[in-house]
PDB file of C-alpha atoms in Angstrom:
ATOM      1  CA  MET A   1     143.400 171.196 301.340  1.00  0.00           C
ATOM      2  CA  ALA A   2     143.271 174.899 303.202  1.00  0.00           C
ATOM      3  CA  PRO A   3     139.784 176.503 302.520  1.00  0.00           C
ATOM      4  CA  GLY A   4     139.782 180.074 300.893  1.00  0.00           C
ATOM      5  CA  PHE A   5     143.063 179.760 298.247  1.00  0.00           C
ATOM      6  CA  ASP A   6     142.372 178.349 295.038  1.00  0.00           C
ATOM      7  CA  PRO A   7     144.964 178.814 292.809  1.00  0.00           C
ATOM      8  CA  LEU A   8     143.031 178.310 289.727  1.00  0.00           C
ATOM      9  CA  GLU A   9     140.752 180.898 290.426  1.00  0.00           C
ATOM     10  CA  LEU A  10     143.075 183.474 291.273  1.00  0.00           C
ATOM     11  CA  LEU A  11     145.088 182.424 287.671  1.00  0.00           C
ATOM     12  CA  LYS A  12     141.583 182.855 286.273  1.00  0.00           C
ATOM     13  CA  SER A  13     141.651 186.506 287.096  1.00  0.00           C
ATOM     14  CA  ALA A  14     144.904 187.141 285.880  1.00  0.00           C
ATOM     15  CA  LYS A  15     144.654 188.670 282.145  1.00  0.00           C
ATOM     16  CA  GLY A  16     147.845 189.947 281.999  1.00  0.00           C
ATOM     17  CA  GLY A  17     151.299 189.792 283.838  1.00  0.00           C
ATOM     18  CA  HIS A  18     154.374 188.215 283.753  1.00  0.00           C
ATOM     19  CA  ILE A  19     152.834 184.813 284.495  1.00  0.00           C
ATOM     20  CA  VAL A  20     150.788 185.562 281.475  1.00  0.00           C
ATOM     21  CA  ALA A  21     153.810 186.817 279.292  1.00  0.00           C
ATOM     22  CA  LEU A  22     155.781 183.638 280.002  1.00  0.00           C
ATOM     23  CA  GLY A  23     153.011 181.154 279.632  1.00  0.00           C
ATOM     24  CA  LEU A  24     153.571 179.658 283.083  1.00  0.00           C
ATOM     25  CA  ARG A  25     150.839 176.904 283.425  1.00  0.00           C
ATOM     26  CA  HIS A  26     149.257 175.381 286.845  1.00  0.00           C
ATOM     27  CA  VAL A  27     149.996 171.900 287.221  1.00  0.00           C
ATOM     28  CA  ALA A  28     149.033 170.641 290.628  1.00  0.00           C
ATOM     29  CA  HIS A  29     148.739 172.016 293.990  1.00  0.00           C
ATOM     30  CA  GLY A  30     148.048 170.576 297.735  1.00  0.00           C
ATOM     31  CA  ASP A  31     147.847 172.291 300.928  1.00  0.00           C
ATOM     32  CA  ASP A  32     151.689 173.471 301.373  1.00  0.00           C
ATOM     33  CA  TRP A  33     152.712 173.272 297.450  1.00  0.00           C
ATOM     34  CA  CYS A  34     152.426 174.108 294.135  1.00  0.00           C
ATOM     35  CA  GLU A  35     153.842 173.018 290.953  1.00  0.00           C
ATOM     36  CA  PHE A  36     153.581 175.046 287.342  1.00  0.00           C
ATOM     37  CA  ALA A  37     155.013 174.272 284.169  1.00  0.00           C
ATOM     38  CA  LEU A  38     157.360 177.045 282.085  1.00  0.00           C
ATOM     39  CA  ASP A  39     156.976 175.828 278.106  1.00  0.00           C
ATOM     40  CA  TYR A  40     159.944 175.798 275.920  1.00  0.00           C
ATOM     41  CA  ASP A  41     160.135 179.668 274.506  1.00  0.00           C
ATOM     42  CA  ARG A  42     163.225 180.200 271.753  1.00  0.00           C
ATOM     43  CA  ARG A  43     162.153 184.149 273.123  1.00  0.00           C
ATOM     44  CA  LEU A  44     163.624 182.944 276.668  1.00  0.00           C
ATOM     45  CA  VAL A  45     167.037 181.530 275.468  1.00  0.00           C
ATOM     46  CA  SER A  46     170.296 183.260 276.956  1.00  0.00           C
ATOM     47  CA  ASP A  47     172.090 182.198 273.880  1.00  0.00           C
ATOM     48  CA  ALA A  48     170.190 181.634 270.366  1.00  0.00           C
ATOM     49  CA  THR A  49     173.168 179.256 269.410  1.00  0.00           C
ATOM     50  CA  SER A  50     172.930 176.505 272.074  1.00  0.00           C
ATOM     51  CA  GLY A  51     169.140 177.340 272.521  1.00  0.00           C
ATOM     52  CA  ILE A  52     169.361 176.780 276.532  1.00  0.00           C
ATOM     53  CA  LEU A  53     166.963 178.782 278.327  1.00  0.00           C
ATOM     54  CA  ALA A  54     168.153 181.778 280.662  1.00  0.00           C
ATOM     55  CA  SER A  55     167.771 181.255 284.309  1.00  0.00           C
ATOM     56  CA  GLY A  56     165.409 184.581 284.600  1.00  0.00           C
ATOM     57  CA  PRO A  57     162.386 182.603 283.292  1.00  0.00           C
ATOM     58  CA  ILE A  58     163.155 179.841 285.372  1.00  0.00           C
ATOM     59  CA  VAL A  59     163.852 181.960 288.585  1.00  0.00           C
ATOM     60  CA  SER A  60     160.205 183.518 287.708  1.00  0.00           C
ATOM     61  CA  LEU A  61     158.817 179.933 287.381  1.00  0.00           C
ATOM     62  CA  MET A  62     160.113 179.079 290.869  1.00  0.00           C
ATOM     63  CA  ASP A  63     159.147 182.389 292.196  1.00  0.00           C
ATOM     64  CA  THR A  64     155.343 181.934 291.283  1.00  0.00           C
ATOM     65  CA  ALA A  65     155.057 178.537 292.341  1.00  0.00           C
ATOM     66  CA  ALA A  66     157.148 179.532 295.496  1.00  0.00           C
ATOM     67  CA  GLY A  67     154.604 182.618 296.211  1.00  0.00           C
ATOM     68  CA  PHE A  68     151.699 179.671 295.292  1.00  0.00           C
ATOM     69  CA  ALA A  69     153.075 177.549 297.521  1.00  0.00           C
ATOM     70  CA  VAL A  70     152.806 180.156 300.219  1.00  0.00           C
ATOM     71  CA  TRP A  71     149.213 181.265 299.465  1.00  0.00           C
ATOM     72  CA  THR A  72     148.203 177.757 299.451  1.00  0.00           C
ATOM     73  CA  ARG A  73     149.552 177.138 303.390  1.00  0.00           C
ATOM     74  CA  ARG A  74     148.177 180.577 304.479  1.00  0.00           C
ATOM     75  CA  GLY A  75     144.780 179.479 303.128  1.00  0.00           C
ATOM     76  CA  THR A  76     144.066 183.024 301.657  1.00  0.00           C
ATOM     77  CA  PHE A  77     145.358 185.419 298.836  1.00  0.00           C
ATOM     78  CA  ALA A  78     147.047 187.843 300.976  1.00  0.00           C
ATOM     79  CA  PRO A  79     149.719 190.052 300.171  1.00  0.00           C
ATOM     80  CA  GLN A  80     153.404 189.108 300.332  1.00  0.00           C
ATOM     81  CA  ALA A  81     156.768 189.751 299.162  1.00  0.00           C
ATOM     82  CA  THR A  82     159.816 187.743 298.563  1.00  0.00           C
ATOM     83  CA  LEU A  83     162.405 188.442 300.527  1.00  0.00           C
ATOM     84  CA  ASP A  84     165.103 186.144 299.401  1.00  0.00           C
ATOM     85  CA  LEU A  85     165.582 184.041 296.521  1.00  0.00           C
ATOM     86  CA  ARG A  86     168.642 181.303 296.015  1.00  0.00           C
ATOM     87  CA  LEU A  87     168.758 179.244 292.946  1.00  0.00           C
ATOM     88  CA  ASP A  88     171.625 176.465 292.774  1.00  0.00           C
ATOM     89  CA  TYR A  89     171.552 175.521 289.086  1.00  0.00           C
ATOM     90  CA  LEU A  90     172.954 171.752 288.942  1.00  0.00           C
ATOM     91  CA  ARG A  91     172.405 171.637 285.096  1.00  0.00           C
ATOM     92  CA  PRO A  92     171.176 173.446 282.046  1.00  0.00           C
ATOM     93  CA  SER A  93     167.719 172.560 281.060  1.00  0.00           C
ATOM     94  CA  HIS A  94     167.292 170.148 277.752  1.00  0.00           C
ATOM     95  CA  VAL A  95     166.415 172.560 274.464  1.00  0.00           C
ATOM     96  CA  GLY A  96     162.700 172.032 273.736  1.00  0.00           C
ATOM     97  CA  GLU A  97     161.650 170.780 277.437  1.00  0.00           C
ATOM     98  CA  ALA A  98     159.008 172.057 279.493  1.00  0.00           C
ATOM     99  CA  VAL A  99     160.339 172.801 282.962  1.00  0.00           C
ATOM    100  CA  ILE A 100     158.545 171.881 285.777  1.00  0.00           C
ATOM    101  CA  GLY A 101     158.904 174.078 289.373  1.00  0.00           C
ATOM    102  CA  ARG A 102     157.497 172.411 292.291  1.00  0.00           C
ATOM    103  CA  ALA A 103     157.943 174.702 295.729  1.00  0.00           C
ATOM    104  CA  GLU A 104     156.857 173.418 299.215  1.00  0.00           C
ATOM    105  CA  CYS A 105     156.089 175.975 302.061  1.00  0.00           C
ATOM    106  CA  TYR A 106     157.939 173.919 304.749  1.00  0.00           C
ATOM    107  CA  ARG A 107     157.662 176.215 307.635  1.00  0.00           C
ATOM    108  CA  ILE A 108     155.198 179.228 308.675  1.00  0.00           C
ATOM    109  CA  THR A 109     155.610 181.859 311.396  1.00  0.00           C
ATOM    110  CA  ARG A 110     153.582 185.045 311.886  1.00  0.00           C
ATOM    111  CA  ARG A 111     155.771 187.128 309.516  1.00  0.00           C
ATOM    112  CA  ILE A 112     157.715 184.752 307.555  1.00  0.00           C
ATOM    113  CA  ALA A 113     157.422 181.729 305.006  1.00  0.00           C
ATOM    114  CA  PHE A 114     160.292 179.456 304.421  1.00  0.00           C
ATOM    115  CA  VAL A 115     160.075 177.857 300.734  1.00  0.00           C
ATOM    116  CA  ARG A 116     162.063 174.986 299.348  1.00  0.00           C
ATOM    117  CA  GLY A 117     161.864 174.162 295.891  1.00  0.00           C
ATOM    118  CA  VAL A 118     163.075 171.833 292.710  1.00  0.00           C
ATOM    119  CA  ALA A 119     163.238 172.384 289.060  1.00  0.00           C
ATOM    120  CA  HIS A 120     163.393 169.822 286.844  1.00  0.00           C
ATOM    121  CA  ASP A 121     162.417 168.902 282.744  1.00  0.00           C
ATOM    122  CA  GLY A 122     161.016 165.373 283.244  1.00  0.00           C
ATOM    123  CA  ASP A 123     162.615 163.447 285.829  1.00  0.00           C
ATOM    124  CA  PRO A 124     162.246 164.699 289.312  1.00  0.00           C
ATOM    125  CA  SER A 125     165.262 162.787 290.269  1.00  0.00           C
ATOM    126  CA  ASP A 126     167.463 164.814 287.825  1.00  0.00           C
ATOM    127  CA  PRO A 127     166.893 167.905 288.733  1.00  0.00           C
ATOM    128  CA  VAL A 128     167.849 171.411 286.703  1.00  0.00           C
ATOM    129  CA  ALA A 129     167.389 173.479 289.589  1.00  0.00           C
ATOM    130  CA  HIS A 130     167.225 173.885 293.599  1.00  0.00           C
ATOM    131  CA  LEU A 131     165.368 176.500 295.266  1.00  0.00           C
ATOM    132  CA  ALA A 132     165.501 178.079 298.850  1.00  0.00           C
ATOM    133  CA  GLY A 133     163.519 181.177 299.492  1.00  0.00           C
ATOM    134  CA  THR A 134     161.672 183.251 302.188  1.00  0.00           C
ATOM    135  CA  PHE A 135     158.791 185.319 301.982  1.00  0.00           C
ATOM    136  CA  MET A 136     157.795 188.343 304.118  1.00  0.00           C
ATOM    137  CA  LEU A 137     153.892 188.047 304.736  1.00  0.00           C
ATOM    138  CA  LEU A 138     152.351 191.245 304.976  1.00  0.00           C
ATOM    139  CA  GLY A 139     148.292 190.795 305.527  1.00  0.00           C
ATOM    140  CA  ASP A 140     147.149 190.372 309.586  1.00  0.00           C
ATOM    141  CA  PRO A 141     148.681 187.663 310.972  1.00  0.00           C
ATOM    142  CA  ALA A 142     146.667 184.124 310.537  1.00  0.00           C
TER     143      ALA A 142
ATOM    144  CA  MET B   1     176.616 196.536 273.899  1.00  0.00           C
ATOM    145  CA  SER B   2     176.522 193.156 271.894  1.00  0.00           C
ATOM    146  CA  ALA B   3     176.191 190.965 275.070  1.00  0.00           C
ATOM    147  CA  VAL B   4     172.885 192.262 275.514  1.00  0.00           C
ATOM    148  CA  THR B   5     171.391 192.524 272.121  1.00  0.00           C
ATOM    149  CA  LEU B   6     172.120 188.951 271.307  1.00  0.00           C
ATOM    150  CA  LEU B   7     170.345 187.685 273.988  1.00  0.00           C
ATOM    151  CA  PRO B   8     166.937 186.832 273.198  1.00  0.00           C
ATOM    152  CA  TYR B   9     165.640 186.640 276.471  1.00  0.00           C
ATOM    153  CA  ALA B  10     166.744 190.300 277.333  1.00  0.00           C
ATOM    154  CA  ASP B  11     165.002 191.337 273.916  1.00  0.00           C
ATOM    155  CA  PHE B  12     161.713 189.495 275.310  1.00  0.00           C
ATOM    156  CA  LEU B  13     161.890 191.587 278.431  1.00  0.00           C
ATOM    157  CA  GLY B  14     162.542 194.745 276.449  1.00  0.00           C
ATOM    158  CA  ILE B  15     165.980 195.522 278.133  1.00  0.00           C
ATOM    159  CA  GLN B  16     168.274 197.911 276.483  1.00  0.00           C
ATOM    160  CA  VAL B  17     171.581 199.388 277.274  1.00  0.00           C
ATOM    161  CA  HIS B  18     171.274 202.867 278.754  1.00  0.00           C
ATOM    162  CA  GLY B  19     174.450 203.927 279.186  1.00  0.00           C
ATOM    163  CA  GLU B  20     177.640 202.909 281.585  1.00  0.00           C
ATOM    164  CA  ARG B  21     178.006 203.580 285.388  1.00  0.00           C
ATOM    165  CA  ASP B  22     181.203 202.822 287.287  1.00  0.00           C
ATOM    166  CA  GLY B  23     182.864 200.968 283.846  1.00  0.00           C
ATOM    167  CA  ALA B  24     179.950 198.678 283.719  1.00  0.00           C
ATOM    168  CA  PRO B  25     176.848 198.964 281.003  1.00  0.00           C
ATOM    169  CA  LEU B  26     174.120 200.498 282.644  1.00  0.00           C
ATOM    170  CA  LEU B  27     170.905 198.668 281.540  1.00  0.00           C
ATOM    171  CA  VAL B  28     167.104 199.677 281.692  1.00  0.00           C
ATOM    172  CA  MET B  29     164.161 197.470 281.437  1.00  0.00           C
ATOM    173  CA  PRO B  30     160.994 199.840 280.329  1.00  0.00           C
ATOM    174  CA  PHE B  31     157.873 199.250 282.173  1.00  0.00           C
ATOM    175  CA  SER B  32     155.289 197.224 280.761  1.00  0.00           C
ATOM    176  CA  GLU B  33     152.146 195.563 281.793  1.00  0.00           C
ATOM    177  CA  GLY B  34     154.095 192.050 280.886  1.00  0.00           C
ATOM    178  CA  LEU B  35     156.349 192.663 283.777  1.00  0.00           C
ATOM    179  CA  LEU B  36     153.801 192.473 286.636  1.00  0.00           C
ATOM    180  CA  ASN B  37     152.752 189.880 289.334  1.00  0.00           C
ATOM    181  CA  LEU B  38     149.014 189.101 290.780  1.00  0.00           C
ATOM    182  CA  GLN B  39     149.430 191.985 293.185  1.00  0.00           C
ATOM    183  CA  GLY B  40     150.302 194.665 290.998  1.00  0.00           C
ATOM    184  CA  SER B  41     154.009 195.149 291.889  1.00  0.00           C
ATOM    185  CA  LEU B  42     157.048 193.796 289.202  1.00  0.00           C
ATOM    186  CA  HIS B  43     157.208 190.192 289.363  1.00  0.00           C
ATOM    187  CA  GLY B  44     160.483 189.275 291.451  1.00  0.00           C
ATOM    188  CA  GLY B  45     161.622 186.699 288.485  1.00  0.00           C
ATOM    189  CA  ALA B  46     161.325 189.629 285.753  1.00  0.00           C
ATOM    190  CA  VAL B  47     163.597 191.827 288.058  1.00  0.00           C
ATOM    191  CA  SER B  48     165.790 189.026 288.693  1.00  0.00           C
ATOM    192  CA  GLY B  49     165.830 188.317 284.989  1.00  0.00           C
ATOM    193  CA  LEU B  50     167.127 192.042 284.671  1.00  0.00           C
ATOM    194  CA  LEU B  51     169.833 191.312 287.170  1.00  0.00           C
ATOM    195  CA  GLU B  52     170.879 188.434 285.085  1.00  0.00           C
ATOM    196  CA  ILE B  53     171.461 190.330 282.022  1.00  0.00           C
ATOM    197  CA  ALA B  54     173.155 192.856 283.912  1.00  0.00           C
ATOM    198  CA  ALA B  55     175.416 190.395 285.152  1.00  0.00           C
ATOM    199  CA  ILE B  56     176.443 188.960 282.061  1.00  0.00           C
ATOM    200  CA  ALA B  57     176.718 192.636 280.410  1.00  0.00           C
ATOM    201  CA  ALA B  58     179.295 193.331 283.326  1.00  0.00           C
ATOM    202  CA  ILE B  59     181.299 190.509 282.801  1.00  0.00           C
ATOM    203  CA  ASP B  60     181.123 190.377 278.999  1.00  0.00           C
ATOM    204  CA  ALA B  61     182.145 194.334 279.382  1.00  0.00           C
ATOM    205  CA  THR B  62     185.668 193.034 281.177  1.00  0.00           C
ATOM    206  CA  LEU B  63     186.342 190.718 278.921  1.00  0.00           C
ATOM    207  CA  GLU B  64     188.922 191.171 276.041  1.00  0.00           C
ATOM    208  CA  ASP B  65     187.513 188.927 273.163  1.00  0.00           C
ATOM    209  CA  ARG B  66     183.731 189.267 273.285  1.00  0.00           C
ATOM    210  CA  GLU B  67     182.774 187.096 270.225  1.00  0.00           C
ATOM    211  CA  GLN B  68     184.410 183.915 272.016  1.00  0.00           C
ATOM    212  CA  ALA B  69     182.883 185.008 275.435  1.00  0.00           C
ATOM    213  CA  ARG B  70     179.379 186.085 274.547  1.00  0.00           C
ATOM    214  CA  ALA B  71     177.428 182.684 274.464  1.00  0.00           C
ATOM    215  CA  ILE B  72     178.205 180.984 277.453  1.00  0.00           C
ATOM    216  CA  PHE B  73     177.810 182.280 280.851  1.00  0.00           C
ATOM    217  CA  LYS B  74     176.103 179.563 282.882  1.00  0.00           C
ATOM    218  CA  PRO B  75     174.380 180.599 286.137  1.00  0.00           C
ATOM    219  CA  ILE B  76     175.622 178.560 289.057  1.00  0.00           C
ATOM    220  CA  THR B  77     174.327 179.847 292.009  1.00  0.00           C
ATOM    221  CA  VAL B  78     171.813 182.937 291.877  1.00  0.00           C
ATOM    222  CA  THR B  79     170.536 184.648 295.246  1.00  0.00           C
ATOM    223  CA  VAL B  80     168.482 187.733 294.813  1.00  0.00           C
ATOM    224  CA  ASP B  81     167.417 190.038 297.961  1.00  0.00           C
ATOM    225  CA  PHE B  82     164.284 192.097 297.397  1.00  0.00           C
ATOM    226  CA  MET B  83     164.156 195.394 299.374  1.00  0.00           C
ATOM    227  CA  ARG B  84     161.561 196.791 298.307  1.00  0.00           C
ATOM    228  CA  PRO B  85     158.326 196.134 295.889  1.00  0.00           C
ATOM    229  CA  GLY B  86     158.989 197.362 292.387  1.00  0.00           C
ATOM    230  CA  VAL B  87     156.502 199.774 291.162  1.00  0.00           C
ATOM    231  CA  PRO B  88     154.902 199.982 287.635  1.00  0.00           C
ATOM    232  CA  ALA B  89     157.761 202.211 286.157  1.00  0.00           C
ATOM    233  CA  ASP B  90     161.292 201.682 284.347  1.00  0.00           C
ATOM    234  CA  VAL B  91     163.840 199.487 286.292  1.00  0.00           C
ATOM    235  CA  TYR B  92     167.565 199.985 286.097  1.00  0.00           C
ATOM    236  CA  ALA B  93     170.417 197.504 286.990  1.00  0.00           C
ATOM    237  CA  CYS B  94     174.120 197.726 286.779  1.00  0.00           C
ATOM    238  CA  GLY B  95     176.471 194.477 287.808  1.00  0.00           C
ATOM    239  CA  GLU B  96     180.001 195.130 289.600  1.00  0.00           C
ATOM    240  CA  VAL B  97     182.442 192.200 288.576  1.00  0.00           C
ATOM    241  CA  VAL B  98     183.662 190.804 291.954  1.00  0.00           C
ATOM    242  CA  ARG B  99     185.884 188.623 290.632  1.00  0.00           C
ATOM    243  CA  VAL B 100     186.338 187.374 287.060  1.00  0.00           C
ATOM    244  CA  GLY B 101     188.485 183.907 286.668  1.00  0.00           C
ATOM    245  CA  GLY B 102     189.216 181.774 283.797  1.00  0.00           C
ATOM    246  CA  ARG B 103     186.144 179.990 284.682  1.00  0.00           C
ATOM    247  CA  ILE B 104     183.916 181.390 287.538  1.00  0.00           C
ATOM    248  CA  ALA B 105     183.046 184.985 287.408  1.00  0.00           C
ATOM    249  CA  ASN B 106     181.266 186.327 290.622  1.00  0.00           C
ATOM    250  CA  VAL B 107     179.404 189.324 290.272  1.00  0.00           C
ATOM    251  CA  ALA B 108     177.201 191.950 292.568  1.00  0.00           C
ATOM    252  CA  VAL B 109     174.100 193.290 290.760  1.00  0.00           C
ATOM    253  CA  THR B 110     171.511 196.157 292.301  1.00  0.00           C
ATOM    254  CA  ALA B 111     168.507 197.319 290.715  1.00  0.00           C
ATOM    255  CA  TRP B 112     166.764 200.419 291.053  1.00  0.00           C
ATOM    256  CA  GLN B 113     164.073 202.818 289.959  1.00  0.00           C
ATOM    257  CA  GLY B 114     164.469 206.557 289.773  1.00  0.00           C
ATOM    258  CA  ASP B 115     166.733 206.880 292.616  1.00  0.00           C
ATOM    259  CA  PRO B 116     170.239 204.585 292.502  1.00  0.00           C
ATOM    260  CA  GLU B 117     170.327 204.922 296.329  1.00  0.00           C
ATOM    261  CA  ARG B 118     166.974 203.253 296.510  1.00  0.00           C
ATOM    262  CA  ILE B 119     167.792 199.679 295.635  1.00  0.00           C
ATOM    263  CA  ILE B 120     164.533 197.230 295.365  1.00  0.00           C
ATOM    264  CA  ALA B 121     166.973 194.192 294.738  1.00  0.00           C
ATOM    265  CA  ALA B 122     170.294 192.977 294.521  1.00  0.00           C
ATOM    266  CA  ALA B 123     171.820 189.689 293.491  1.00  0.00           C
ATOM    267  CA  ARG B 124     174.875 187.544 293.959  1.00  0.00           C
ATOM    268  CA  MET B 125     175.751 185.548 290.831  1.00  0.00           C
ATOM    269  CA  ASN B 126     178.384 182.790 290.296  1.00  0.00           C
ATOM    270  CA  LEU B 127     178.734 182.056 286.664  1.00  0.00           C
ATOM    271  CA  ALA B 128     180.518 179.570 284.793  1.00  0.00           C
ATOM    272  CA  ILE B 129     182.241 181.017 281.981  1.00  0.00           C
ATOM    273  CA  GLY B 130     182.674 178.121 279.318  1.00  0.00           C
ATOM    274  CA  ALA B 131     183.952 177.576 275.856  1.00  0.00           C
ATOM    275  CA  PRO B 132     181.411 178.448 273.043  1.00  0.00           C
ATOM    276  CA  GLY B 133     179.960 174.622 272.526  1.00  0.00           C
ATOM    277  CA  GLY B 134     181.546 173.530 275.521  1.00  0.00           C
ATOM    278  CA  GLN B 135     180.289 172.255 279.038  1.00  0.00           C
TER     279      GLN B 135
END
C-alpha cells in the first residue's frame, strides 16, 4: 500500500457533494485500485416504467472509483482532473441491485494516469459496463 | 419538453429545459452543493449525467411519436472529454443529433457555463432506441 493516501480518511471529510448525494459507498481498495458501490435508488432511473438506472450515476460511480484508483497509485490526494472517460454498456443493470464499480490505475506517467474498470451488479464475470479513462495530474510530478 | 420532465434522474440533478438552441432543447442544471466533487469542482459524473439527459432530449425532439420514444433510450457507448473544471455555477448543455436511425442514434453533446464558446465537457453518445418494454 502506498503511504499517505487513505480513501476512508478522505471520504470522512466529505460532508456533502455528489458522492454523498448519490450515496456512493467505499467497498475496498489496494495500492492501485479502488472499488465503490452505488445502491439502487428509484430517483436515479432513466425510465420510471422499467426502473433501469440511468447511465449518469454509473458514470459517477466509475469516475469516482477511477479517481480514487489514481490517488491510491499516486499515494497522495493531489489535484487531478478527468481528461477523458469512456463507458461501454454491455447490458442494463438489474433493477433493485447495487452496482459495484472497480477501477485500476494500470499506468501512470508524470502528467497522465491511465485507468480501466468494470461495473457489475453482483457477478464480476457478467459486467454491466467497461470503463477506459485518463486523468491529468495537476500537482507536482512525483 | 416531456422527455426531460419524465426522467427521475433528471429531476434528481435538478435539470430543467431552458429553451432551445439550433432546434434542440437547451438544458440547465442549476448549481447545488450536491454536484461537487472532493476537489471543489463539479463532479465529472454529474456533468456526464447532464450530457446524457441533453442527448436523450435532443433525440426525443427529432422523433414524431414522443410517447413511443420517451422511455427507451439505452446508452451503448458514452465518451466524455473534459476540457476544463466545472466551477460552482449553473451548467448548460445541448445535444446535436448526428444521426438517428431505426435502432441507433448518434449524438454529440456539449456543456458550458456562462460563455457557450467555452465548453467544459463534450460527449459522443451512441444510444439504442427500443420499443417500450423491449430489449
